[in-house]
């Protein structure tokens, strides 16, 4: 078994089309995991990690894929994640269980909209990362501008460890500023890394770059600072260790260069993964809590300790049933052993588990701390914690964003109904951001997700994987309702039906707040017995599921329960729950309710000649222009635009720019709709 210190659990994340999957393919090739390189868009079988037929057809990553490879006696468990924001949950759950990450950036475009999202996710889970500036062979490549953008836009302490040997079509290799050697990549697929002296014309620039690097690094090492002051040579081992410690503490982001497509710089990146990114024993201590006492507990990376593992992704398999991707944080799991799901409190026998290589599997008998494996045929949900018998802890879950777009779907044929239902239930289990509901009035089936592409992919999967077709309605925005001022309630529920009646009286107020929902009880003197207070909170929570303006969920409300009364015989939990529900509606009407709409952060890349036309179109969509950046021959526009106005934008953008522009968007925040639009929505309904 490989020592814990020689294991790296890493993910590759970036903006769409930055070259993540191409990079993954090279990593697998150079580590000997595969013996032939396939491209994302090509005539072959498609990239290894993009194993879904839809991924190969569209040339994008839709679902994260896991694999394992070995580099210089270090086991690298690798997860390749999607770049498109519609599939952000795949990045979210990968980063939740990984110890380190590679953040890929395009040498031309630099820090893009999804780069900002990925950065936020990495910071949320405190994941140390290496930045890899890819596509150094492209026209307009400028790694120094990208490094500055990492500092300015992401507030990262980015440190370039290499210096480029040429750029664009003359990009030939990299200078290692630690070893002060020139690295070239020869052979048919760049498999031969050749180390030579630094070219004479670059020696002066490389020396200056190294001095700047060491000066920055000396801030993290007194020993290094002393050697620099004494003008002594700094040992390579000291440089490596200083970079490692500063990276692990999230104070530094090492930056490397290359071109995955041209097979340059990937081996150096693998070296950096083993040198600077954390092993399971280097990462910050994992936090859990006791299910019964809710006491916080530290989970240490110890193969001899009790098993503590997290199910972070669910996938259905036609032959084997459910595949549960699991990260083991503590202990050793053997085939046939029993573990407990602490959410359901049910004991499970682990009959089979496998190590994944994209869509292929390798049966294994033992999995231990630091491993990422898939349990076969285990019934559970994403986010469940598995423990040894006798241990009852739950690991912290992951952040799941709310859907922002809804479509109505109807089976085209009666015989398709069961297949569509099976598909939707499966997709909900696999993807926490995909939701299914039934419209109360029309009885239509509604599917909700993170964007048009997100739902389009699932509709296509229904057709391909379940041989069923559906009619699809127009997209609808997932609005929210909230209040703009304080509203009071004084509600008395009194029903007498001959036997025991119902009595509950609640008094208080609701007010705006930053959280989705907050509840506070200020009841004193037993005006409402303590055992009925939780029922009141449940009633208020019931009420926020559907607002009174257009029926969308209510957010940003705090309920303060101040007083009330009860009846010894007729009061019950059900009575107080019902009273609280009606009381909320009473106060909601008084609190000047408003409708909120999702605002998207939109980034458009367009040739300069279409800049004015694209900006004008964004403004006509109620968009707020945040600024633009001009590069060689093209501009990048950033704006905030209501989601409602973005439906069909891709078609209009192609038309306005002769098909030469592209765009990406992600959810930014909910914001109040204009008064005129609110009147329309209330009058005609949101759909």
XYZ file of C-alpha atoms in Angstrom, residues 4-668:
665
model
C -0.081 8.378 2.861
C 2.589 11.008 2.292
C 2.825 9.799 -1.335
C -0.862 10.255 -2.180
C -2.287 13.350 -3.905
C -6.034 13.849 -4.339
C -6.314 16.640 -6.878
C -8.864 18.173 -9.224
C -8.448 20.094 -12.464
C -10.766 23.106 -12.671
C -11.054 26.114 -14.964
C -13.194 28.245 -17.239
C -14.730 26.368 -20.156
C -12.350 25.714 -23.072
C -9.179 26.402 -21.086
C -7.845 22.926 -21.869
C -8.618 20.944 -18.686
C -9.562 17.689 -20.406
C -6.667 17.990 -22.876
C -4.349 18.433 -19.894
C -5.897 15.413 -18.122
C -5.307 13.305 -21.245
C -1.594 14.251 -21.239
C -1.265 13.513 -17.530
C -2.682 10.021 -18.085
C -0.346 9.471 -21.056
C 2.849 10.634 -19.361
C 2.075 8.612 -16.218
C 1.532 5.490 -18.348
C -2.169 5.181 -17.502
C -3.083 5.296 -21.210
C -0.956 4.550 -24.250
C -2.599 6.741 -26.853
C -3.590 10.397 -26.686
C -7.082 11.254 -27.884
C -8.293 14.808 -28.382
C -11.471 16.454 -27.083
C -12.502 17.245 -30.622
C -11.088 14.777 -33.065
C -11.740 11.788 -35.283
C -10.790 9.185 -32.666
C -12.628 7.797 -29.673
C -12.538 11.097 -27.775
C -10.648 12.068 -24.635
C -10.485 9.394 -21.925
C -12.114 11.528 -19.227
C -14.956 12.655 -21.524
C -16.488 9.197 -21.740
C -20.155 10.171 -22.219
C -21.329 10.168 -25.843
C -22.827 13.637 -25.331
C -19.493 14.971 -24.051
C -17.696 13.749 -27.146
C -20.382 15.100 -29.438
C -20.470 18.575 -27.875
C -16.751 18.788 -27.070
C -17.380 19.791 -23.437
C -17.095 18.084 -20.066
C -20.526 17.479 -18.514
C -19.767 15.217 -15.580
C -16.638 14.964 -13.446
C -14.544 11.852 -14.047
C -12.120 10.184 -11.640
C -8.978 8.192 -12.311
C -5.745 7.145 -10.614
C -2.190 7.288 -11.937
C 1.385 7.061 -10.605
C 4.128 9.662 -11.050
C 7.560 9.184 -9.435
C 6.224 6.808 -6.741
C 3.346 9.193 -5.955
C -0.250 8.052 -6.434
C -2.354 10.815 -7.983
C -6.120 10.445 -7.656
C -7.352 12.854 -10.303
C -10.785 14.344 -10.948
C -11.407 16.280 -14.180
C -14.318 18.695 -13.687
C -16.573 20.591 -16.131
C -15.794 24.192 -17.019
C -19.337 25.240 -17.927
C -21.074 27.021 -15.063
C -24.293 25.004 -15.623
C -22.450 21.984 -14.229
C -20.876 23.821 -11.304
C -22.120 21.212 -8.797
C -19.583 18.784 -10.314
C -16.790 21.198 -9.378
C -18.351 21.879 -5.982
C -18.508 18.264 -4.875
C -15.075 17.444 -6.302
C -13.406 20.275 -4.391
C -15.294 19.217 -1.246
C -13.344 15.932 -1.143
C -10.030 16.876 -2.760
C -6.863 17.959 -0.972
C -5.384 20.107 -3.743
C -6.185 21.450 -7.187
C -4.753 22.588 -10.500
C -6.349 25.798 -11.722
C -5.971 26.002 -15.495
C -5.962 29.383 -17.234
C -5.741 30.318 -20.898
C -2.557 32.253 -21.681
C -4.596 34.589 -23.894
C -7.895 35.096 -22.034
C -6.418 34.837 -18.524
C -8.842 35.097 -15.615
C -12.353 34.571 -17.005
C -15.791 34.467 -15.391
C -15.696 30.780 -14.462
C -12.118 31.219 -13.202
C -13.606 33.574 -10.618
C -16.242 30.998 -9.656
C -13.665 28.216 -9.363
C -11.467 30.476 -7.233
C -14.409 31.145 -4.913
C -15.089 27.405 -4.629
C -11.435 26.622 -3.873
C -11.395 29.280 -1.169
C -14.690 27.987 0.276
C -13.137 24.552 0.887
C -9.643 25.969 1.600
C -8.032 23.940 -1.183
C -4.365 24.739 -1.976
C -3.782 25.092 -5.689
C -1.210 25.366 -8.449
C -2.027 27.625 -11.395
C -1.159 26.287 -14.844
C -1.144 28.833 -17.671
C -2.082 26.730 -20.673
C -2.198 27.451 -24.420
C 1.175 29.235 -24.480
C 1.281 28.389 -28.205
C -1.772 30.548 -29.027
C -1.635 33.928 -30.746
C -1.685 36.646 -28.082
C -0.345 34.452 -25.256
C 0.979 36.612 -22.410
C 1.691 34.725 -19.159
C 2.851 37.850 -17.320
C -0.506 39.529 -17.889
C -2.258 36.384 -16.601
C -0.124 36.356 -13.436
C -1.018 39.997 -12.818
C -4.707 39.162 -13.330
C -4.424 36.400 -10.715
C -3.207 39.051 -8.281
C -5.649 41.795 -9.272
C -8.850 39.852 -9.944
C -8.512 36.894 -7.574
C -6.325 38.477 -4.901
C -3.908 35.544 -5.070
C -0.234 35.736 -4.201
C 0.718 34.263 -7.584
C 4.387 33.380 -8.072
C 5.810 32.386 -11.460
C 8.250 29.479 -11.048
C 9.125 29.301 -14.737
C 10.095 31.597 -17.580
C 8.847 30.941 -21.132
C 11.179 30.032 -23.961
C 9.384 31.911 -26.726
C 5.615 32.271 -27.031
C 2.768 31.838 -29.517
C 3.943 29.693 -32.467
C 7.547 30.008 -31.235
C 6.823 28.554 -27.771
C 9.541 25.909 -27.337
C 9.706 25.097 -23.616
C 10.192 26.543 -20.148
C 13.047 27.682 -17.956
C 12.935 26.237 -14.441
C 13.797 29.214 -12.211
C 14.626 26.942 -9.264
C 17.067 24.636 -11.041
C 17.990 27.293 -13.653
C 17.744 24.884 -16.563
C 15.896 24.958 -19.883
C 13.263 22.215 -20.329
C 12.285 21.073 -23.818
C 9.779 18.383 -24.762
C 10.739 16.134 -27.627
C 9.467 12.903 -29.156
C 6.266 12.366 -31.119
C 4.048 13.287 -28.136
C 6.463 15.364 -26.058
C 7.230 12.353 -23.884
C 10.975 13.043 -23.755
C 11.738 15.895 -21.396
C 15.179 17.182 -22.314
C 17.110 19.410 -19.906
C 19.632 21.815 -21.450
C 21.449 25.002 -20.423
C 19.433 28.230 -20.627
C 19.773 29.892 -24.062
C 22.215 32.801 -23.930
C 19.656 35.338 -25.119
C 17.409 34.490 -22.127
C 20.003 34.133 -19.365
C 19.780 37.755 -18.169
C 15.941 37.720 -18.124
C 15.871 34.361 -16.336
C 18.367 35.585 -13.708
C 16.253 38.672 -12.976
C 13.098 36.520 -12.797
C 14.804 34.123 -10.349
C 15.957 36.993 -8.126
C 12.401 38.348 -7.991
C 11.066 34.860 -7.191
C 13.555 34.327 -4.343
C 12.884 37.791 -2.962
C 9.147 37.019 -2.800
C 9.788 33.585 -1.288
C 12.088 34.973 1.403
C 8.985 36.506 3.011
C 8.065 32.935 4.054
C 11.506 31.776 5.234
C 13.914 33.519 7.597
C 16.661 31.080 6.579
C 16.250 31.995 2.939
C 16.205 35.690 3.768
C 19.440 35.304 5.734
C 21.142 33.522 2.841
C 20.015 36.198 0.394
C 21.308 38.964 2.681
C 24.634 37.139 2.965
C 24.598 36.680 -0.846
C 24.900 32.919 -0.396
C 23.458 30.328 -2.777
C 19.975 29.169 -1.749
C 19.703 25.330 -1.880
C 17.021 23.927 -4.171
C 15.589 21.826 -1.308
C 15.010 25.003 0.722
C 13.199 26.637 -2.191
C 10.981 23.599 -2.733
C 10.122 23.322 0.957
C 9.367 27.040 1.273
C 7.042 26.956 -1.734
C 5.363 23.835 -0.355
C 4.693 25.266 3.103
C 3.420 28.595 1.728
C 1.156 26.753 -0.721
C -0.257 24.466 1.986
C -1.049 27.484 4.174
C -2.887 29.110 1.211
C -0.482 32.064 1.299
C 1.039 31.333 -2.122
C -0.086 30.105 -5.535
C 2.772 28.655 -7.613
C 2.347 29.328 -11.348
C 3.626 27.084 -14.144
C 3.479 27.388 -17.949
C 2.840 25.100 -20.873
C 0.735 23.963 -23.792
C -1.109 20.703 -23.151
C -2.222 20.452 -26.784
C 1.385 20.867 -28.000
C 2.617 18.429 -25.300
C 4.808 20.949 -23.488
C 5.185 21.558 -19.758
C 2.953 18.778 -18.405
C 5.733 16.711 -16.809
C 6.916 19.783 -14.871
C 3.351 20.289 -13.653
C 3.274 16.672 -12.402
C 6.528 17.319 -10.536
C 4.936 20.390 -8.947
C 1.888 18.362 -7.874
C 4.120 15.947 -5.970
C 6.322 18.722 -4.563
C 3.815 21.367 -3.484
C 0.271 20.006 -3.150
C -0.847 18.303 0.083
C -1.080 14.634 0.894
C -4.030 13.528 3.086
C -1.884 14.059 6.184
C -0.869 17.595 5.108
C -4.361 18.986 4.572
C -6.222 20.866 7.269
C -7.905 18.601 9.812
C -11.307 17.433 8.559
C -14.248 18.577 10.677
C -17.243 16.400 11.581
C -19.878 16.477 14.310
C -21.434 13.859 16.547
C -24.921 13.081 15.225
C -26.437 12.835 18.726
C -24.625 15.553 20.689
C -23.742 17.829 17.696
C -20.298 18.205 19.271
C -17.541 19.068 16.764
C -15.025 16.284 16.175
C -11.712 16.217 14.303
C -11.202 13.383 11.818
C -7.514 12.542 11.384
C -5.934 10.770 8.405
C -5.183 7.476 10.157
C -5.396 4.121 8.368
C -5.586 2.310 11.725
C -8.484 4.451 12.979
C -12.236 3.911 12.525
C -13.663 4.299 9.022
C -15.056 7.752 8.239
C -15.966 8.335 4.578
C -18.097 10.727 2.538
C -20.352 9.806 -0.398
C -19.865 12.828 -2.640
C -21.343 11.695 -5.966
C -24.020 9.250 -7.089
C -24.216 7.646 -10.537
C -26.582 4.966 -11.810
C -25.259 1.963 -13.675
C -27.574 -0.258 -15.712
C -25.731 -3.465 -14.820
C -24.543 -2.924 -11.246
C -27.062 -0.457 -9.834
C -25.905 2.635 -7.996
C -22.256 3.706 -8.023
C -21.376 5.796 -4.977
C -18.163 7.816 -5.332
C -16.637 7.918 -1.858
C -13.651 9.639 -0.247
C -12.175 7.794 2.724
C -10.897 10.233 5.348
C -9.984 7.738 8.076
C -9.588 3.992 8.571
C -9.313 1.032 6.216
C -12.310 -0.512 4.443
C -12.237 -4.162 3.386
C -14.565 -6.037 1.091
C -17.407 -7.667 3.037
C -17.143 -5.326 6.037
C -20.142 -3.511 7.483
C -20.355 0.255 7.760
C -23.130 2.533 8.993
C -24.839 5.366 7.130
C -25.142 7.951 9.904
C -27.957 9.836 8.148
C -30.276 6.813 7.888
C -28.678 4.949 10.821
C -28.697 1.808 8.674
C -25.915 -0.762 8.556
C -24.531 -1.603 5.095
C -22.454 -4.535 3.921
C -19.852 -3.457 1.370
C -19.987 -6.309 -1.110
C -17.950 -4.690 -3.850
C -16.013 -1.527 -4.462
C -13.917 -0.368 -7.385
C -11.278 2.121 -8.370
C -12.572 4.242 -11.249
C -10.738 5.084 -14.445
C -13.269 7.362 -16.171
C -16.021 4.858 -17.100
C -13.849 1.757 -16.528
C -13.473 -0.027 -13.192
C -10.843 -1.969 -11.336
C -12.100 -4.294 -8.591
C -10.189 -3.876 -5.345
C -10.285 -5.692 -2.004
C -9.086 -2.907 0.304
C -9.450 0.881 0.366
C -7.810 3.073 2.973
C -7.430 6.656 4.170
C -6.796 8.977 1.248
C -8.440 6.746 -1.358
C -11.283 7.776 -3.661
C -13.310 4.706 -4.658
C -16.812 3.826 -5.845
C -19.051 1.556 -3.784
C -21.232 -0.679 -5.975
C -24.933 -1.251 -5.264
C -25.113 0.766 -2.034
C -28.371 2.682 -1.551
C -27.576 6.159 -0.198
C -27.719 9.845 -1.072
C -25.027 12.304 -2.106
C -23.509 13.830 1.042
C -24.066 10.808 3.313
C -21.363 9.847 5.807
C -20.256 6.218 6.278
C -18.638 5.124 9.566
C -17.431 2.007 11.300
C -19.982 0.380 13.574
C -19.989 2.168 16.923
C -18.980 5.534 15.418
C -21.730 8.085 14.821
C -20.328 11.200 13.181
C -21.400 13.221 10.164
C -19.014 15.096 7.893
C -19.841 18.626 6.826
C -21.809 18.710 3.593
C -21.194 20.692 0.443
C -22.662 23.942 -0.850
C -25.518 23.351 -3.329
C -26.680 26.389 -5.326
C -30.391 26.832 -6.051
C -31.701 26.347 -9.609
C -32.451 29.500 -11.594
C -34.387 28.212 -14.617
C -37.456 25.991 -15.042
C -38.961 24.084 -17.991
C -42.228 22.184 -18.295
C -41.838 18.705 -19.820
C -44.551 16.331 -21.049
C -44.007 12.827 -22.481
C -44.840 12.726 -26.189
C -46.396 9.261 -25.901
C -48.237 7.572 -23.035
C -45.881 4.615 -23.097
C -42.976 7.046 -22.464
C -44.349 8.204 -19.077
C -42.714 5.505 -16.952
C -39.360 5.884 -18.711
C -39.418 9.672 -18.290
C -40.305 9.287 -14.604
C -37.422 6.835 -14.077
C -35.021 9.189 -15.848
C -36.042 12.235 -13.798
C -35.795 10.324 -10.516
C -32.330 9.087 -11.464
C -31.132 12.558 -12.482
C -32.369 14.035 -9.188
C -30.404 11.430 -7.221
C -27.267 12.112 -9.254
C -27.430 15.919 -9.368
C -28.507 18.008 -6.338
C -28.989 21.097 -8.560
C -31.538 19.310 -10.760
C -35.038 19.521 -9.251
C -38.390 18.070 -10.331
C -41.785 19.329 -9.181
C -45.438 19.338 -10.236
C -47.223 22.603 -11.023
C -50.189 22.812 -8.634
C -52.544 24.351 -11.215
C -51.570 22.833 -14.570
C -50.314 19.511 -13.116
C -47.353 19.790 -15.510
C -44.009 18.259 -14.611
C -41.433 21.002 -14.070
C -37.674 20.502 -14.214
C -35.361 23.136 -12.762
C -31.624 23.610 -13.144
C -28.666 25.969 -13.429
C -29.155 27.068 -17.037
C -30.475 26.266 -20.499
C -27.561 23.944 -21.342
C -27.960 22.090 -18.044
C -31.594 21.196 -18.792
C -30.923 20.657 -22.487
C -28.380 17.953 -21.607
C -30.855 16.122 -19.361
C -33.590 16.259 -22.003
C -31.122 14.821 -24.506
C -30.163 12.087 -22.012
C -33.850 11.119 -21.615
C -33.956 10.597 -25.374
C -30.637 8.728 -25.670
C -30.536 6.667 -22.490
C -34.242 5.998 -21.923
C -35.510 6.037 -25.541
C -38.259 8.475 -24.584
C -39.158 11.890 -25.981
C -40.765 14.883 -24.309
C -42.463 18.102 -25.325
C -40.587 21.025 -23.769
C -42.254 24.282 -22.740
C -40.696 27.725 -22.844
C -38.072 28.364 -20.156
C -39.247 30.157 -17.028
C -37.197 32.109 -14.526
C -36.965 30.827 -10.953
C -38.140 34.001 -9.242
C -38.115 34.568 -5.479
C -40.343 36.681 -3.259
C -39.260 38.704 -0.250
C -40.324 41.651 1.892
C -39.046 45.213 1.887
C -40.214 46.294 5.355
C -41.448 44.960 8.685
C -44.912 43.400 8.939
C -46.750 42.367 12.092
C -49.021 39.406 12.784
C -51.623 38.675 15.460
C -53.397 35.510 14.418
C -55.900 33.500 16.442
C -56.859 30.020 15.268
C -60.016 28.793 16.984
C -62.037 25.888 15.619
C -64.689 23.904 17.419
C -65.851 20.754 15.682
C -67.724 18.979 18.435
C -65.025 16.957 20.464
C -61.641 18.499 20.923
C -61.130 21.698 18.949
C -58.116 23.633 17.726
C -56.755 26.685 19.480
C -53.533 28.584 18.844
C -52.694 32.272 19.113
C -49.428 33.779 17.824
C -48.225 37.391 17.904
C -45.049 38.829 16.429
C -43.462 40.329 13.337
C -41.441 39.542 10.237
C -38.570 41.669 8.956
C -36.005 41.579 6.121
C -32.715 39.729 6.767
C -29.659 38.512 4.849
C -30.312 34.794 5.400
C -32.865 32.751 3.484
C -34.903 32.312 6.679
C -34.330 33.030 10.352
C -36.533 32.387 13.374
C -36.325 33.850 16.877
C -38.622 33.256 19.816
C -39.013 36.018 22.390
C -41.940 34.346 24.138
C -41.650 34.532 27.919
C -43.766 33.501 30.875
C -45.185 30.424 29.165
C -47.576 32.416 26.958
C -46.893 29.663 24.409
C -45.599 26.422 25.990
C -42.021 25.541 24.961
C -43.112 22.292 23.321
C -45.179 24.267 20.785
C -42.394 26.683 19.734
C -40.775 24.208 17.256
C -44.238 23.648 15.712
C -44.541 27.404 15.198
C -41.171 27.461 13.415
C -42.292 24.588 11.180
C -45.440 26.523 10.290
C -43.435 29.590 9.311
C -41.070 27.421 7.250
C -44.090 25.852 5.515
C -45.283 29.327 4.566
C -42.042 30.406 2.845
C -42.305 27.552 0.334
C -44.812 29.554 -1.693
C -45.184 33.338 -1.715
C -48.460 35.195 -2.158
C -47.511 37.315 -5.186
C -46.722 34.698 -7.849
C -46.251 31.536 -5.811
C -42.450 31.330 -5.791
C -40.438 30.592 -2.610
C -39.912 33.402 -0.094
C -36.374 34.342 0.915
C -34.643 36.900 3.145
C -37.177 36.898 6.001
C -36.715 36.748 9.753
C -39.698 35.780 11.921
C -39.787 37.002 15.520
C -42.405 35.272 17.693
C -43.152 37.615 20.614
C -46.319 36.487 22.352
C -49.461 34.411 22.090
C -51.820 32.233 24.075
C -52.969 28.619 24.264
C -55.793 26.410 25.494
C -55.015 23.512 27.843
C -57.196 21.046 25.958
C -57.591 22.388 22.422
C -53.990 23.501 21.728
C -51.689 21.105 19.864
C -48.575 21.104 17.687
C -50.776 20.903 14.587
C -52.838 23.896 15.712
C -49.770 26.082 16.308
C -48.172 24.954 13.049
C -51.331 25.963 11.136
C -51.651 29.253 13.041
C -48.021 30.159 12.271
C -48.573 29.476 8.561
C -51.603 31.788 8.379
C -49.880 34.377 10.598
C -46.967 34.562 8.180
C -49.323 35.204 5.273
C -51.033 37.934 7.327
C -47.725 39.693 8.017
C -46.353 39.094 4.503
C -49.166 41.161 2.979
C -48.327 44.073 5.287
C -44.558 43.936 4.679
C -44.641 45.377 1.126
C -43.666 42.133 -0.674
C -41.507 42.339 -3.777
C -40.348 39.927 -6.464
C -36.668 39.108 -6.958
C -35.143 37.841 -10.207
C -31.840 36.043 -10.807
C -29.132 38.310 -12.193
C -26.420 36.661 -14.259
C -22.800 37.705 -14.571
C -22.218 37.577 -18.332
C -18.848 37.589 -20.085
C -18.805 38.040 -23.869
C -15.711 37.591 -26.024
C -16.133 39.347 -29.377
C -13.987 40.652 -32.251
C -13.392 44.392 -31.789
C -15.486 45.375 -34.823
C -18.646 44.082 -33.122
C -17.950 45.628 -29.696
C -20.488 48.484 -29.971
C -23.185 46.215 -31.372
C -22.750 43.653 -28.566
C -22.739 46.340 -25.856
C -25.897 47.882 -27.305
C -27.643 44.519 -27.335
C -26.695 43.893 -23.691
C -28.039 47.309 -22.685
C -31.320 46.572 -24.481
C -31.678 43.486 -22.281
C -31.705 45.567 -19.084
C -28.017 44.769 -18.739
C -25.577 46.714 -16.596
C -22.174 47.004 -18.311
C -19.368 46.480 -15.772
C -16.490 47.134 -18.134
C -14.534 45.727 -21.057
C -10.976 44.647 -21.722
C -9.376 44.919 -25.142
C -6.769 42.425 -26.296
C -5.257 41.576 -29.668
C -8.143 41.814 -32.128
C -10.943 41.128 -29.657
C -12.615 42.451 -26.524
C -14.048 40.863 -23.390
C -17.209 42.515 -22.056
C -18.458 41.886 -18.523
C -22.017 42.740 -17.586
C -24.860 41.869 -15.226
C -28.053 40.885 -17.043
C -31.375 39.508 -15.749
C -31.722 35.830 -16.621
C -35.145 36.508 -18.151
C -33.467 38.610 -20.839
C -30.808 35.997 -21.654
C -33.096 33.348 -23.133
C -32.134 32.840 -26.773
C -29.071 35.070 -26.400
C -26.692 32.611 -28.051
C -28.679 32.771 -31.308
C -28.815 36.580 -31.267
C -25.103 36.847 -30.449
C -24.175 34.610 -33.377
C -26.368 36.702 -35.648
C -24.896 40.014 -34.439
C -21.270 38.892 -34.792
C -21.369 36.574 -37.822
C -20.868 33.645 -35.467
C -17.492 34.925 -34.214
C -18.369 35.796 -30.580
C -18.865 33.512 -27.593
C -20.216 34.049 -24.116
C -20.377 32.478 -20.661
C -22.637 33.352 -17.780
C -23.092 32.416 -14.148
C -25.540 33.289 -11.429
C -24.551 36.432 -9.504
